[in-house]
Coordinates of C-alpha atoms and ligand atoms in Angstrom, one line a residue:
M98 CA 102.3 55.2 54.8
F99 CA 105.3 57.4 55.4
K100 CA 107.2 54.2 55.9
E101 CA 106.3 52.8 52.5
D102 CA 107.0 56.4 51.0
S103 CA 110.1 56.0 52.3
Q104 CA 110.7 52.5 51.0
R105 CA 109.8 53.3 47.9
G106 CA 112.1 56.5 47.8
A107 CA 114.8 54.0 48.9
A108 CA 114.2 51.9 46.1
V109 CA 114.3 54.7 43.5
C110 CA 117.8 55.6 45.3
S111 CA 118.9 52.3 45.2
A112 CA 118.4 52.2 41.5
V113 CA 120.0 55.4 40.7
A114 CA 123.0 54.3 42.8
E115 CA 123.2 50.9 41.1
L116 CA 123.2 52.7 37.7
L117 CA 125.9 54.8 38.9
S118 CA 128.0 52.5 40.2
Q119 CA 127.9 50.6 36.9
G120 CA 128.9 53.4 35.2
Q121 CA 131.8 53.7 37.6
R122 CA 132.7 50.4 36.6
A123 CA 132.5 51.4 33.2
A124 CA 134.6 54.4 33.2
A125 CA 137.4 52.5 35.4
E126 CA 137.6 50.0 32.3
R127 CA 137.7 53.0 30.1
R128 CA 140.9 54.6 31.7
G129 CA 142.4 51.5 31.4
R130 CA 143.5 51.0 35.3
R131 CA 143.4 47.9 36.8
R132 CA 140.2 47.0 38.9
T133 CA 140.1 46.5 42.4
G134 CA 139.5 43.5 44.2
R135 CA 136.4 44.5 45.3
E136 CA 135.2 45.8 41.8
N137 CA 136.1 42.4 40.1
K138 CA 134.1 40.7 43.0
E139 CA 131.0 43.0 42.6
E140 CA 131.5 42.4 38.7
G141 CA 131.5 38.6 39.4
R142 CA 128.4 38.5 41.5
R143 CA 126.6 40.4 39.2
G144 CA 127.3 38.5 36.1
E145 CA 127.5 39.1 32.4
E146 CA 123.9 40.3 32.1
T147 CA 124.8 43.8 33.7
R148 CA 128.2 44.0 32.5
L149 CA 128.9 47.2 30.4
R150 CA 131.4 47.5 27.5
G151 CA 134.3 49.7 27.7
K152 CA 134.6 52.6 25.1
G153 CA 138.4 53.2 25.3
Q154 CA 138.1 56.5 26.1
P155 CA 138.2 58.6 29.4
P156 CA 135.3 60.2 30.8
G157 CA 135.1 63.8 29.8
C158 CA 135.8 63.1 26.3
P159 CA 133.4 64.1 23.5
R160 CA 131.8 60.9 22.0
R161 CA 133.5 59.5 18.6
C162 CA 131.3 59.5 15.7
A163 CA 130.9 55.6 16.2
D164 CA 129.8 56.1 19.6
M165 CA 126.9 58.4 18.5
N166 CA 124.8 55.3 17.4
D167 CA 125.2 53.8 20.8
I168 CA 122.3 54.9 23.0
K169 CA 122.0 54.1 26.7
L170 CA 118.5 54.6 28.7
A171 CA 117.8 53.9 32.3
L172 CA 114.2 53.5 33.5
L173 CA 113.6 55.0 36.8
G174 CA 110.3 54.7 39.2
S175 CA 108.7 53.2 42.3
R176 CA 108.9 49.5 42.8
G177 CA 105.7 47.8 40.8
A178 CA 104.8 50.8 38.5
G179 CA 105.6 48.6 35.7
K180 CA 109.0 49.5 34.5
S181 CA 110.0 46.2 33.2
A182 CA 106.4 45.6 31.5
V183 CA 106.9 49.1 29.7
L184 CA 110.5 48.1 28.5
V185 CA 109.8 44.7 27.5
R186 CA 106.3 45.8 25.4
F187 CA 109.1 48.4 23.9
L188 CA 111.6 45.5 23.1
T189 CA 109.4 42.6 22.3
K190 CA 105.9 43.8 21.7
R191 CA 104.9 41.4 24.3
F192 CA 103.3 41.9 27.9
I193 CA 104.4 39.2 30.1
G194 CA 102.8 40.0 33.1
E195 CA 105.5 39.1 35.8
Y196 CA 109.0 39.8 35.6
A197 CA 111.7 39.2 37.9
S198 CA 112.0 41.8 40.6
N199 CA 115.2 41.0 42.1
T200 CA 117.9 41.2 39.7
N201 CA 119.3 44.6 37.4
S202 CA 118.9 43.8 33.7
L203 CA 120.6 45.4 31.1
Y204 CA 119.0 44.9 27.7
R205 CA 120.5 45.5 24.6
K206 CA 118.9 45.9 21.2
R207 CA 119.8 47.1 17.4
L208 CA 117.2 49.3 16.0
S209 CA 116.9 51.5 13.2
I210 CA 115.5 55.0 13.7
D211 CA 115.6 57.6 11.0
G212 CA 117.8 55.5 8.9
R213 CA 120.4 55.2 11.5
Q214 CA 121.4 51.7 12.9
L215 CA 121.7 52.2 16.7
N216 CA 122.7 50.1 19.7
L217 CA 120.4 50.6 22.5
E218 CA 121.1 49.4 25.9
V219 CA 118.5 49.9 28.7
F220 CA 119.1 49.3 32.1
D221 CA 116.0 48.3 34.3
P222 CA 117.5 48.3 37.8
C223 CA 115.9 45.9 40.3
S224 CA 114.1 48.3 43.2
Q225 CA 114.5 45.5 46.1
Q226 CA 118.0 45.8 47.3
N227 CA 119.5 46.9 50.3
V228 CA 120.2 50.6 49.9
E229 CA 122.6 51.1 52.6
S230 CA 125.7 49.9 50.8
R231 CA 124.6 51.4 47.2
C232 CA 124.3 55.0 47.8
I233 CA 128.3 55.6 47.5
L234 CA 130.0 57.2 44.7
E235 CA 133.4 58.2 44.4
E236 CA 134.2 57.9 41.1
P237 CA 133.4 59.6 37.6
V238 CA 130.4 58.1 36.2
D239 CA 129.2 58.4 32.7
W240 CA 126.5 56.0 31.7
A241 CA 123.0 56.8 30.9
D242 CA 122.2 59.4 27.9
G243 CA 118.3 59.5 28.6
F244 CA 115.7 58.5 31.3
V245 CA 112.4 56.9 31.1
V246 CA 110.6 57.9 34.5
V247 CA 107.6 55.6 35.2
Y248 CA 105.0 55.9 37.5
D249 CA 101.4 53.8 38.1
I250 CA 98.5 56.0 37.7
S251 CA 96.6 54.0 40.2
D252 CA 99.1 54.6 43.0
R253 CA 99.6 58.4 44.0
L254 CA 102.9 57.6 45.8
S255 CA 104.6 56.2 42.3
F256 CA 103.5 59.5 41.2
L257 CA 105.3 61.5 44.0
N258 CA 108.4 59.4 43.8
A259 CA 108.4 60.3 39.9
K260 CA 108.0 63.9 40.7
N261 CA 111.0 63.6 43.3
V262 CA 113.2 61.6 40.6
L263 CA 112.5 64.5 37.9
C264 CA 113.7 67.0 40.2
Q265 CA 117.0 65.1 41.0
I266 CA 117.7 64.6 37.6
K267 CA 117.2 68.4 36.8
E268 CA 119.1 69.5 39.8
A269 CA 122.0 67.3 39.3
R270 CA 122.0 68.4 35.6
M271 CA 122.1 72.2 36.3
E272 CA 124.7 71.5 38.8
S273 CA 127.1 69.6 36.7
C274 CA 126.5 71.3 33.2
K275 CA 125.0 74.6 33.3
S276 CA 125.7 75.3 29.8
E277 CA 124.1 72.0 28.4
A278 CA 120.7 71.3 27.7
D279 CA 118.6 69.0 30.0
V280 CA 119.3 65.6 29.7
P281 CA 116.5 63.8 27.7
V282 CA 113.9 62.3 29.9
C283 CA 110.4 61.3 29.3
L284 CA 107.6 60.8 31.9
V285 CA 105.3 57.6 31.5
G286 CA 101.9 57.2 33.5
N287 CA 101.4 53.3 33.2
K288 CA 98.6 51.1 33.8
Q289 CA 96.1 53.1 32.0
D290 CA 93.8 50.0 31.6
L291 CA 93.1 50.7 35.3
C292 CA 91.6 53.9 35.0
H293 CA 88.7 53.1 37.0
V294 CA 90.9 52.9 40.0
R295 CA 92.8 56.0 39.0
Q296 CA 94.8 57.9 41.7
V297 CA 96.7 60.3 39.3
S298 CA 94.8 62.3 36.5
E299 CA 96.2 62.5 33.3
D300 CA 96.2 66.6 33.6
E301 CA 98.5 66.1 36.9
G302 CA 101.0 63.7 34.7
R303 CA 101.1 66.3 31.5
S304 CA 101.6 69.4 34.0
L305 CA 104.4 67.7 35.5
A306 CA 105.9 66.8 32.4
Q307 CA 105.3 70.3 31.3
E308 CA 107.3 71.5 34.2
H309 CA 110.0 69.5 33.3
K310 CA 109.9 70.2 29.6
C311 CA 109.6 66.3 28.8
P312 CA 107.6 64.3 26.7
F313 CA 104.5 62.6 28.6
Q314 CA 102.3 59.7 27.9
E315 CA 100.0 57.6 29.6
V316 CA 100.0 53.7 28.4
S317 CA 99.2 50.7 29.4
A318 CA 102.0 48.1 29.0
A319 CA 99.4 45.5 29.4
E320 CA 97.1 46.7 26.5
D321 CA 99.0 48.5 24.1
H322 CA 102.3 48.5 22.0
Q323 CA 102.0 51.5 19.9
E324 CA 102.0 54.5 22.4
I325 CA 105.2 52.8 24.4
S326 CA 106.8 52.3 21.0
G327 CA 106.1 56.2 19.7
L328 CA 107.6 57.3 23.5
F329 CA 110.5 55.3 23.2
T330 CA 111.4 56.3 19.9
K331 CA 110.8 60.1 20.9
L332 CA 112.9 60.0 23.5
I333 CA 115.9 58.1 21.5
R334 CA 115.6 60.9 18.9
G335 CA 115.9 63.6 21.6
V336 CA 119.1 61.7 22.8
M337 CA 120.4 61.5 19.3
E338 CA 119.9 65.2 18.9
H339 CA 121.3 65.9 22.4
L340 CA 124.7 63.8 21.8
K341 CA 125.0 65.6 18.4
H342 CA 125.4 69.0 20.3
R343 CA 127.3 67.6 23.4
T344 CA 130.9 68.1 23.3
D345 CA 131.9 68.1 26.8
R346 CA 130.5 65.2 28.8
R347 CA 131.3 66.3 32.3
R348 CA 129.1 63.9 34.1
Y349 CA 131.5 63.4 37.0
S350 CA 130.3 66.1 39.3
G351 CA 126.9 65.9 38.0
S352 CA 126.4 62.2 38.7
K353 CA 127.8 62.8 42.3
S354 CA 125.1 65.2 42.9
M355 CA 122.5 63.2 41.4
V356 CA 123.1 60.5 44.3
K357 CA 123.7 63.4 47.0
L358 CA 120.5 65.1 46.0
I359 CA 118.5 62.0 46.0
N360 CA 120.0 60.7 49.3
N361 CA 118.9 64.4 50.7
V362 CA 115.6 63.9 49.8
F363 CA 115.1 60.7 50.8
G364 CA 117.0 60.9 54.1
K365 CA 120.1 58.8 53.1
R366 CA 123.4 59.8 54.3
R367 CA 126.7 59.3 52.3
K368 CA 129.0 56.9 53.8
S369 CA 132.8 56.2 52.8
V370 CA 133.6 52.5 52.3
Ligands
GTP36 N1 97.0 46.4 34.9 C1 98.2 46.4 34.3 N2 99.3 45.8 35.3 C2 100.4 46.2 34.9 C3 100.6 46.9 33.8 N3 102.3 47.0 33.5 C4 102.7 46.1 34.5 N4 101.6 45.8 35.4 C5 101.8 44.8 36.4 O1 102.3 45.3 37.7 C6 103.2 44.6 38.4 C7 104.6 45.4 38.5 O2 105.2 45.3 37.1 P1 106.8 45.4 37.0 O3 107.0 45.5 35.4 O4 107.3 44.1 37.4 O5 107.0 46.6 37.8 P2 108.5 47.2 38.1 O6 108.4 48.9 38.0 O7 109.6 46.8 36.8 O8 108.7 46.5 39.6 P3 110.3 46.4 40.2 O9 111.1 45.1 39.2 O10 110.1 45.3 41.4 O11 110.7 47.7 40.5 C8 103.3 43.1 37.5 O12 102.3 42.2 38.1 C9 102.8 43.6 36.2 O13 102.2 42.5 35.6 C10 99.8 47.6 33.2 O14 100.0 48.3 32.1 N5 98.4 47.2 33.4

């Protein structure tokens, strides 16, 4: 059981590290510096799908007005919790059933919320990669504006992982941006249709969300679209509000410490390359 827990923890760690490493490449592009051979190689390997667009401004600068319409979210959670299913339900209203687990995906969609045209990007990391080489962060990162943390109500370990992830996000935020409001996050208890084999009560989910002051919803990606849509819309509104009030995006140290903290929890040591 411990081994499985540690594997799941490693998977979450991998997801965050991958997210951060993508932000690192985007930050490098923004600074307009030449990328190293290693970065070019990695970029080529991952292909177009996960490539991020540079914004032409250095990390730490406030967003320009146009950028306020670019919303970036990331899904985090245990392997098999239903991250892809939840996301695809939101984006396409469909439930496909099986999703590729061995690739990272960056989904893009234009949508309108409260009369504003938004460019949404959602990063859905694969949680099965080798963690060893990925828990490394040495450059500024500036990517996700909000997080969706997903667990499976029929899998207690996935709930415990979600708890850890929420703590990491909070701690990293406090460390990097003391004066800033918490980063928008929502907690999703997926697979509500499996309530006959439930291992996590709805009250537990709700009280965890209250503890972290984030919205919570139990959903079934297999059966329902409305609740998932409502949850994402709420999160995106939160991100829009958050971006409006944010003038200083000092994610550098926060992102570094996020990886460090996650590594601490899951027993990984930082390495240099
Ligand atoms: N019964 C039920 N099954 C679901 C639901 N959502 C997802 N699943 C199933 O759970 C399995 C995992 O779903 P994914 O969306 O691939 O989970 P994931 O978190 O993206 O997994 P990784 O990509 O491996 O990290 C798939 O077989 C889905 O069909 C749900 O709401 N109800």
